[in-house]
Amino acid sequence: MEQIYEIEPLLKAGACIQIHPQGYSMYPFIDPRRDEVVLAGIEDGSALRRRDVVLYRRENGMLVLHRIYKIGQDGLYLLGDHQTAIEGPVRREQVKGKMTGMVRDGRYMDVGNPGYRMLSVVWLWLRPARRAIMVPAARLRRMVRFALFRRNNKRYNK
C-alpha cells in the first residue's frame, strides 16, 4: 500500500520531496505520464527568481506547480508551460516549495542544467506564440500516433 504524506509540513521541515505531478499545465517540460518533480522548501520568498518552478497554494486550497513569469511589487505572476494566461498576483507566503530538479525515465536532471535553463528562457519568451506552436504540434502528434496505430493494428492490415 502506498503511503500518503502531507507535502507542506515536509517542505517546511526542510525535506526534499519527489512528487508525481497531476495534469498537463506544465507540459511539455513536465509530462505527468513519465516525469517526477523534486521539490525543496524555501525559507525566504526573496530567494525566488523569474523562471523558477514553484509549488503554491491557490486561494481555493489547490496546490499548483507553475513557473514564475514575473515578480512584481504586489506579488508573483505565474504561468503553466502549457498555458498562455498569466495568474497573479500570488503572495510569496502562498509558495510552499521550489523545483530543484526532475526525474525523467529514471534519470535526474537539475534545474541548473544549461540545456534546461536555455529551454525555459526560450519558452517564456515564446509565451505569446505558444498557442500557434502547440496546436499544430498536437495535431502532428495525433497523426503520427494514428499512423502508428494503423500500422500495428491487424484489423487495418488485411
Backbone as a chain_set.jsonl record, in Angstrom:
{"seq": "MEQIYEIEPLLKAGACIQIHPQGYSMYPFIDPRRDEVVLAGIEDGSALRRRDVVLYRRENGMLVLHRIYKIGQDGLYLLGDHQTAIEGPVRREQVKGKMTGMVRDGRYMDVGNPGYRMLSVVWLWLRPARRAIMVPAARLRRMVRFALFRRNNKRYNK", "coords": {"N": [[0.838, -1.183, 0.0], [0.52, 2.199, -0.826], [2.044, 4.934, 0.797], [0.721, 7.954, 2.061], [1.708, 11.274, 2.299], [1.722, 14.446, 3.931], [2.46, 17.208, 2.089], [3.223, 19.942, 2.548], [4.089, 20.232, 5.372], [6.412, 18.648, 5.267], [8.029, 20.014, 3.401], [8.291, 22.425, 4.76], [9.783, 21.593, 6.918], [12.199, 21.292, 5.781], [12.713, 19.172, 4.139], [13.53, 17.407, 1.132], [11.468, 16.557, -1.479], [10.0, 14.152, -3.704], [7.685, 14.223, -6.207], [4.895, 13.06, -8.129], [3.581, 14.837, -10.566], [0.219, 15.977, -11.305], [-1.95, 16.475, -14.078], [-1.696, 18.63, -17.015], [-0.634, 21.194, -17.134], [2.018, 22.009, -17.056], [3.191, 20.848, -19.206], [5.136, 21.067, -22.16], [7.438, 20.614, -20.68], [7.19, 19.214, -18.266], [5.935, 16.115, -18.141], [3.15, 14.461, -17.106], [2.82, 11.729, -17.406], [5.272, 10.495, -17.364], [7.214, 11.896, -15.875], [8.753, 12.978, -12.795], [8.882, 15.316, -10.124], [11.287, 17.071, -8.254], [11.2, 18.692, -5.245], [12.054, 21.381, -3.061], [11.812, 22.913, 0.138], [11.31, 26.427, 0.783], [12.881, 28.923, 2.61], [12.799, 31.644, 2.583], [10.964, 33.903, 0.777], [12.287, 35.675, -0.842], [14.246, 34.4, -2.213], [13.318, 33.581, -4.61], [13.204, 33.514, -8.182], [12.7, 34.79, -11.518], [11.548, 32.419, -13.888], [11.833, 30.241, -12.137], [10.341, 27.203, -11.052], [7.591, 26.753, -9.087], [5.81, 25.417, -6.262], [2.684, 26.205, -5.199], [-0.041, 27.344, -3.124], [-3.255, 27.868, -4.085], [-5.914, 30.29, -3.576], [-8.251, 28.827, -3.364], [-7.418, 26.53, -2.178], [-6.109, 24.577, -3.657], [-3.127, 22.891, -4.578], [-0.596, 23.933, -6.757], [1.664, 23.639, -9.464], [3.684, 25.795, -11.049], [5.452, 28.029, -13.294], [7.458, 30.899, -12.538], [6.636, 33.83, -14.02], [6.853, 36.575, -13.839], [8.065, 38.879, -11.407], [6.564, 41.039, -9.302], [5.928, 44.134, -7.483], [3.605, 43.709, -6.086], [3.409, 40.982, -5.883], [3.86, 37.594, -7.123], [3.772, 36.554, -10.52], [2.466, 33.941, -12.254], [2.752, 31.096, -14.469], [1.687, 28.352, -16.333], [3.546, 25.988, -18.265], [2.167, 25.021, -20.403], [0.291, 26.85, -20.943], [-1.18, 30.078, -21.717], [-2.266, 32.109, -20.311], [-1.618, 34.343, -17.683], [-1.269, 33.995, -14.213], [-2.026, 35.756, -11.299], [-1.708, 38.54, -9.011], [0.285, 36.417, -6.929], [0.794, 35.839, -3.577], [3.917, 35.766, -1.8], [3.869, 34.195, 0.477], [2.162, 32.167, -0.183], [3.636, 30.405, -1.629], [5.021, 27.25, -1.422], [7.111, 25.541, -2.034], [10.006, 24.916, -4.114], [11.02, 23.877, -7.327], [13.766, 21.767, -7.728], [14.808, 19.959, -9.39], [14.195, 17.329, -11.805], [12.912, 14.047, -12.525], [13.246, 12.063, -15.211], [12.357, 9.32, -17.017], [13.812, 7.753, -15.2], [16.201, 9.132, -14.91], [17.916, 11.775, -13.356], [17.577, 15.299, -13.622], [18.956, 18.375, -13.039], [17.692, 21.655, -12.263], [19.537, 23.568, -12.77], [20.902, 22.772, -14.971], [22.428, 23.596, -18.006], [21.138, 23.227, -20.534], [18.454, 22.842, -19.814], [17.95, 25.304, -18.582], [18.314, 27.094, -20.745], [16.248, 26.271, -22.492], [14.004, 26.876, -20.894], [14.169, 29.655, -20.752], [13.789, 30.377, -23.448], [11.23, 29.301, -23.844], [9.621, 30.825, -22.101], [9.945, 33.291, -23.325], [8.628, 32.801, -25.7], [5.952, 32.899, -25.025], [3.712, 34.522, -26.078], [3.37, 33.26, -28.551], [2.785, 30.635, -28.056], [0.319, 29.175, -28.38], [0.086, 29.072, -31.142], [2.199, 27.43, -31.669], [1.756, 25.095, -30.145], [-0.76, 23.971, -30.939], [-0.54, 23.073, -33.733], [1.56, 21.246, -33.242], [0.362, 19.388, -31.519], [-1.592, 18.342, -33.225], [0.033, 17.158, -35.182], [1.307, 15.211, -33.59], [-0.932, 13.603, -32.954], [-1.601, 12.651, -35.522], [0.69, 11.15, -36.147], [0.588, 9.204, -34.111], [-1.838, 7.96, -34.796], [-1.18, 6.961, -37.336], [0.836, 5.145, -36.621], [-0.677, 3.455, -35.028], [-2.468, 2.399, -36.907], [-0.679, 1.047, -38.531], [0.257, -0.904, -36.793], [-2.0, -2.29, -36.077], [-3.866, -5.14, -36.584], [-6.374, -5.271, -37.768], [-6.49, -3.249, -39.648], [-4.614, -4.072, -41.42], [-5.232, -5.999, -43.443]], "CA": [[0.0, 0.0, 0.0], [1.293, 3.432, -0.938], [1.878, 5.836, 1.926], [0.41, 9.33, 1.679], [2.309, 12.244, 3.195], [1.357, 15.848, 3.749], [3.602, 17.826, 1.412], [3.649, 21.223, 3.135], [4.937, 20.092, 6.56], [7.716, 18.107, 4.879], [8.807, 21.103, 2.8], [8.582, 23.401, 5.817], [10.814, 20.996, 7.774], [13.463, 21.282, 5.049], [12.884, 17.936, 3.369], [13.425, 17.411, -0.325], [10.499, 15.516, -1.802], [9.817, 13.839, -5.111], [6.257, 14.004, -6.43], [4.423, 12.787, -9.481], [2.567, 15.878, -10.778], [-1.022, 15.654, -11.996], [-2.378, 17.493, -15.027], [-0.811, 18.968, -18.126], [-0.353, 22.632, -17.211], [3.46, 22.233, -17.22], [3.628, 20.169, -20.411], [5.909, 19.878, -22.463], [8.61, 20.44, -19.799], [6.882, 18.159, -17.296], [4.896, 15.233, -18.662], [2.684, 13.697, -15.951], [2.854, 10.288, -17.662], [6.612, 9.909, -17.194], [8.144, 12.702, -15.087], [8.561, 13.298, -11.386], [9.483, 16.602, -9.798], [11.947, 17.144, -6.955], [10.912, 19.993, -4.642], [12.674, 21.729, -1.774], [11.152, 24.024, 0.806], [12.026, 27.705, 0.729], [12.768, 29.623, 3.884], [12.593, 33.061, 2.366], [10.416, 34.141, -0.547], [13.155, 36.532, -1.649], [15.145, 33.545, -2.985], [12.646, 33.205, -5.849], [13.6, 34.274, -9.369], [11.962, 34.523, -12.75], [11.785, 31.09, -14.472], [11.742, 29.167, -11.152], [9.076, 26.478, -10.98], [7.23, 26.724, -7.667], [4.572, 24.805, -5.798], [1.985, 27.196, -4.381], [-1.419, 27.024, -2.78], [-4.223, 28.87, -4.535], [-6.891, 30.707, -2.568], [-9.262, 27.769, -3.224], [-6.806, 25.407, -1.467], [-5.431, 23.657, -4.572], [-1.687, 23.027, -4.779], [-0.328, 24.06, -8.187], [3.067, 23.748, -9.849], [3.8, 26.673, -12.212], [6.699, 28.77, -13.462], [7.365, 32.338, -12.277], [6.749, 34.613, -15.247], [7.284, 37.923, -13.484], [7.997, 39.221, -9.991], [6.167, 42.432, -9.17], [5.846, 44.658, -6.112], [2.407, 43.171, -5.447], [3.479, 39.528, -5.777], [4.408, 36.795, -8.217], [2.883, 36.238, -11.625], [2.838, 32.572, -12.589], [2.286, 30.625, -15.758], [1.99, 26.973, -16.679], [4.259, 25.912, -19.544], [1.196, 24.657, -21.44], [-0.741, 27.868, -20.879], [-0.813, 31.42, -22.147], [-2.819, 33.059, -19.335], [-0.769, 34.563, -16.517], [-2.026, 34.014, -12.963], [-1.38, 36.558, -10.27], [-0.509, 38.296, -8.194], [0.3, 35.383, -5.895], [1.641, 36.279, -2.467], [5.064, 34.887, -1.528], [3.508, 33.248, 1.546], [1.436, 31.058, -0.786], [4.617, 29.496, -2.229], [5.399, 26.223, -0.443], [8.351, 24.885, -2.409], [10.618, 25.288, -5.394], [11.564, 22.713, -8.029], [15.224, 21.738, -7.823], [15.159, 19.036, -10.461], [13.139, 16.418, -12.228], [13.336, 12.703, -12.9], [12.607, 11.643, -16.464], [12.807, 7.977, -17.412], [14.778, 7.265, -14.226], [17.414, 9.964, -14.864], [17.723, 13.061, -12.683], [18.094, 16.496, -14.289], [18.921, 19.543, -12.167], [17.209, 22.858, -12.946], [20.707, 24.359, -13.132], [21.44, 22.236, -16.209], [22.397, 24.665, -19.024], [20.128, 22.953, -21.555], [17.143, 23.118, -19.218], [17.836, 26.762, -18.383], [18.151, 27.738, -22.04], [14.902, 25.975, -22.976], [12.998, 27.601, -20.109], [14.247, 31.065, -21.171], [13.165, 30.483, -24.769], [9.798, 29.005, -23.728], [8.964, 32.008, -21.527], [9.982, 34.332, -24.344], [7.656, 32.436, -26.728], [4.593, 32.85, -24.475], [2.658, 34.996, -26.979], [3.22, 32.38, -29.714], [2.635, 29.237, -27.634], [-0.844, 28.522, -28.977], [0.419, 28.82, -32.549], [3.175, 26.335, -31.689], [1.233, 23.88, -29.512], [-1.878, 23.368, -31.667], [-0.035, 22.218, -34.824], [2.37, 20.153, -32.687], [-0.575, 18.374, -31.014], [-2.2, 17.684, -34.397], [1.057, 16.296, -35.766], [1.46, 14.076, -32.68], [-2.094, 12.724, -33.133], [-1.487, 11.997, -36.833], [1.74, 10.138, -36.049], [0.061, 8.096, -33.286], [-2.84, 7.248, -35.58], [-0.472, 6.212, -38.375], [1.484, 4.008, -35.961], [-1.745, 2.554, -34.594], [-2.958, 1.699, -38.102], [0.37, 0.144, -39.0], [0.419, -2.007, -35.84], [-3.28, -2.914, -35.785], [-4.123, -6.173, -37.599], [-7.647, -5.014, -38.438], [-6.235, -2.377, -40.789], [-3.574, -4.66, -42.284], [-5.736, -7.215, -44.078]], "C": [[0.887, 1.252, 0.0], [0.997, 4.347, 0.241], [1.653, 7.258, 1.418], [0.97, 10.26, 2.74], [1.723, 13.621, 2.923], [2.594, 16.563, 3.211], [4.114, 19.056, 2.162], [4.487, 21.077, 4.402], [6.333, 19.548, 6.24], [8.605, 19.199, 4.286], [9.208, 22.133, 3.844], [9.7, 22.913, 6.738], [12.163, 20.898, 7.059], [13.717, 20.033, 4.24], [12.822, 18.224, 1.876], [12.461, 16.274, -0.66], [10.403, 15.343, -3.309], [8.347, 13.503, -5.308], [5.99, 13.718, -7.901], [3.31, 13.79, -9.76], [1.358, 15.36, -11.546], [-1.339, 16.771, -12.974], [-1.287, 17.855, -16.026], [-0.455, 20.443, -18.198], [1.134, 22.93, -17.403], [4.048, 21.461, -18.405], [4.119, 21.216, -21.411], [7.126, 19.663, -21.563], [8.405, 19.319, -18.797], [5.697, 17.375, -17.83], [4.42, 14.351, -17.508], [2.689, 12.189, -16.167], [4.21, 9.683, -17.359], [7.504, 10.632, -16.194], [7.743, 12.799, -13.62], [9.358, 14.559, -11.1], [10.094, 16.529, -8.402], [11.771, 18.571, -6.441], [11.662, 20.152, -3.338], [11.882, 22.881, -1.188], [11.973, 25.292, 0.655], [11.794, 28.428, 2.042], [12.361, 31.07, 3.693], [12.11, 33.257, 0.936], [11.295, 34.999, -1.431], [14.111, 35.707, -2.507], [14.524, 33.126, -4.312], [13.068, 34.12, -6.988], [12.688, 33.925, -10.53], [12.445, 33.191, -13.327], [11.769, 29.964, -13.457], [10.373, 28.508, -11.252], [8.769, 26.291, -9.5], [5.924, 25.973, -7.452], [3.904, 25.822, -4.888], [0.556, 26.756, -4.139], [-2.307, 28.184, -3.215], [-5.181, 29.207, -3.405], [-7.947, 29.632, -2.334], [-8.704, 26.511, -2.563], [-6.025, 24.445, -2.347], [-3.937, 23.957, -4.637], [-1.397, 22.974, -6.273], [1.174, 24.236, -8.401], [3.132, 24.572, -11.131], [5.121, 27.421, -12.179], [6.468, 30.25, -13.167], [7.625, 33.066, -13.59], [7.328, 35.996, -14.953], [7.165, 38.089, -11.978], [7.705, 40.708, -9.906], [6.16, 42.864, -7.713], [4.681, 44.035, -5.356], [2.403, 41.653, -5.352], [4.079, 38.884, -7.013], [3.341, 36.578, -9.28], [3.368, 34.919, -12.214], [2.144, 32.108, -13.857], [2.654, 29.161, -15.912], [2.668, 26.938, -18.041], [3.331, 25.574, -20.702], [0.067, 25.683, -21.509], [-0.229, 29.19, -21.424], [-1.31, 32.472, -21.166], [-1.916, 33.126, -18.104], [-1.662, 34.673, -15.282], [-1.29, 34.879, -11.949], [-2.145, 37.817, -9.978], [-0.738, 37.203, -7.137], [1.264, 35.863, -4.818], [2.768, 35.267, -2.221], [4.752, 33.859, -0.435], [2.762, 32.036, 0.993], [2.384, 30.021, -1.387], [5.126, 28.55, -1.149], [6.726, 25.553, -0.763], [8.79, 25.302, -3.795], [11.215, 24.032, -6.023], [13.082, 22.831, -8.122], [15.698, 20.823, -8.937], [13.964, 18.194, -10.838], [13.741, 15.075, -12.596], [12.532, 12.307, -14.126], [13.214, 10.317, -16.87], [13.922, 7.471, -16.506], [16.05, 8.076, -14.105], [17.082, 11.325, -14.281], [18.318, 14.192, -13.522], [17.884, 17.686, -13.351], [18.415, 20.748, -12.946], [18.358, 23.801, -13.315], [21.375, 23.884, -14.412], [21.33, 23.292, -17.311], [21.342, 24.456, -20.114], [18.728, 23.262, -21.054], [16.934, 24.627, -19.067], [17.598, 27.484, -19.702], [16.738, 27.51, -22.584], [13.835, 26.749, -22.209], [13.007, 29.095, -20.448], [13.507, 31.247, -22.494], [11.658, 30.275, -24.659], [9.036, 30.172, -23.089], [8.895, 33.125, -22.566], [8.922, 34.079, -25.417], [6.205, 32.439, -26.234], [3.529, 33.373, -25.43], [2.384, 34.054, -28.162], [2.949, 30.933, -29.331], [1.476, 28.53, -28.314], [-0.556, 28.17, -30.439], [1.423, 27.68, -32.692], [2.526, 25.031, -31.226], [0.121, 23.203, -30.306], [-1.383, 22.531, -32.849], [0.802, 21.037, -34.309], [1.477, 19.029, -32.176], [-1.232, 17.624, -32.173], [-1.213, 16.723, -35.049], [1.263, 15.044, -34.916], [0.316, 13.087, -32.85], [-2.005, 11.97, -34.465], [-0.439, 10.889, -36.794], [1.247, 8.944, -35.231], [-0.95, 7.277, -34.071], [-2.176, 6.399, -36.655], [0.22, 4.987, -37.781], [0.458, 2.984, -35.511], [-2.241, 1.732, -35.784], [-1.942, 0.673, -38.578], [0.478, -1.099, -38.111], [-0.879, -2.747, -35.544], [-3.631, -3.877, -36.916], [-5.409, -5.921, -38.374], [-7.453, -4.155, -39.68], [-5.281, -2.995, -41.799], [-4.039, -5.958, -42.939], [-5.346, -7.284, -45.523]], "O": [[1.87, 1.336, 0.735], [-0.156, 4.514, 0.636], [2.304, 7.707, 0.475], [0.74, 10.065, 3.934], [1.284, 13.914, 1.811], [3.658, 16.517, 3.829], [5.318, 19.189, 2.383], [5.518, 21.74, 4.512], [7.317, 19.941, 6.867], [9.785, 19.301, 4.623], [10.323, 22.653, 3.82], [10.468, 23.713, 7.273], [13.153, 20.472, 7.653], [14.812, 19.845, 3.71], [12.154, 19.155, 1.427], [12.625, 15.154, -0.174], [10.685, 16.26, -4.08], [7.819, 12.603, -4.655], [6.764, 14.09, -8.782], [2.202, 13.627, -9.251], [1.465, 14.423, -12.338], [-1.012, 17.926, -12.7], [-0.132, 17.448, -15.902], [-0.008, 20.904, -19.248], [1.476, 24.015, -17.873], [5.265, 21.426, -18.582], [3.471, 22.261, -21.477], [7.786, 18.629, -21.67], [9.33, 18.561, -18.508], [4.592, 17.904, -17.956], [5.207, 13.567, -16.979], [2.573, 11.436, -15.2], [4.305, 8.479, -17.12], [8.466, 10.041, -15.704], [6.568, 12.714, -13.262], [10.371, 14.836, -11.743], [9.486, 15.987, -7.48], [12.144, 19.535, -7.111], [11.878, 19.188, -2.604], [11.347, 23.718, -1.915], [13.181, 25.238, 0.428], [10.666, 28.532, 2.524], [11.669, 31.652, 4.529], [12.77, 32.827, -0.01], [11.083, 35.057, -2.642], [14.725, 36.242, -3.43], [15.148, 32.383, -5.07], [13.264, 35.322, -6.806], [12.0, 32.904, -10.524], [13.634, 32.881, -13.255], [11.696, 28.804, -13.862], [9.369, 29.174, -11.506], [9.578, 25.743, -8.751], [5.063, 25.904, -8.329], [4.502, 26.256, -3.903], [0.016, 25.909, -4.851], [-2.136, 29.322, -2.777], [-5.25, 28.496, -2.402], [-8.486, 29.527, -1.233], [-9.428, 25.528, -2.401], [-5.335, 23.569, -1.824], [-3.526, 25.113, -4.737], [-1.883, 22.089, -6.976], [1.857, 24.896, -7.617], [2.69, 24.114, -12.185], [5.815, 27.441, -11.163], [5.416, 30.796, -13.5], [8.692, 32.936, -14.19], [8.162, 36.516, -15.695], [6.277, 37.514, -11.348], [8.487, 41.536, -10.372], [6.363, 42.046, -6.815], [4.748, 43.852, -4.141], [1.469, 41.085, -4.787], [4.719, 39.541, -7.834], [2.158, 36.438, -8.972], [4.523, 34.791, -12.619], [1.109, 32.637, -14.262], [3.793, 28.769, -15.656], [2.385, 27.784, -18.889], [3.672, 25.815, -21.859], [-0.992, 25.407, -22.071], [0.975, 29.401, -21.576], [-0.833, 33.607, -21.182], [-1.506, 32.101, -17.559], [-2.684, 35.36, -15.303], [-0.08, 34.748, -11.765], [-3.135, 38.118, -10.645], [-1.812, 37.097, -6.546], [2.399, 36.243, -5.105], [2.588, 34.064, -2.412], [5.322, 32.768, -0.433], [2.733, 30.987, 1.635], [1.982, 28.883, -1.629], [5.599, 28.983, -0.098], [7.397, 25.049, 0.137], [8.053, 25.947, -4.542], [11.839, 23.222, -5.338], [13.613, 23.86, -8.54], [16.847, 20.9, -9.373], [12.876, 18.324, -10.275], [14.921, 14.975, -12.932], [11.305, 12.226, -14.087], [14.426, 10.2, -17.047], [14.867, 6.836, -16.974], [16.906, 7.752, -13.281], [16.093, 11.952, -14.661], [19.416, 14.066, -14.064], [16.762, 17.961, -12.925], [18.668, 20.865, -14.145], [18.164, 24.735, -14.093], [22.313, 24.52, -14.893], [20.246, 23.832, -17.532], [20.721, 25.419, -20.564], [17.918, 23.862, -21.762], [15.867, 25.151, -19.387], [16.767, 28.389, -19.77], [16.103, 28.442, -23.079], [12.869, 27.227, -22.803], [11.955, 29.734, -20.432], [12.696, 32.162, -22.639], [10.886, 30.986, -25.303], [7.915, 30.471, -23.501], [7.885, 33.822, -22.665], [8.374, 35.026, -25.982], [5.314, 32.016, -26.969], [2.503, 32.712, -25.587], [1.282, 34.056, -28.709], [2.888, 30.075, -30.212], [1.63, 27.4, -28.778], [-0.92, 27.091, -30.907], [1.481, 27.036, -33.739], [2.724, 23.984, -31.842], [0.063, 21.974, -30.345], [-1.774, 21.369, -32.961], [0.753, 19.949, -34.882], [1.786, 17.854, -32.37], [-1.406, 16.407, -32.107], [-1.577, 15.608, -35.423], [1.381, 13.942, -35.452], [0.541, 11.877, -32.888], [-2.304, 10.777, -34.521], [-0.655, 9.81, -37.346], [1.466, 7.796, -35.618], [-0.931, 6.047, -34.024], [-2.561, 5.249, -36.866], [0.193, 3.91, -38.375], [0.696, 1.78, -35.602], [-2.412, 0.518, -35.68], [-2.302, -0.434, -38.979], [0.75, -2.198, -38.593], [-0.859, -3.744, -34.822], [-3.686, -3.475, -38.079], [-5.514, -6.324, -39.533], [-8.177, -4.317, -40.663], [-5.153, -2.494, -42.916], [-3.281, -6.928, -42.975], [-5.69, -8.246, -46.21]]}, "num_chains": 1, "name": "protein.A"}
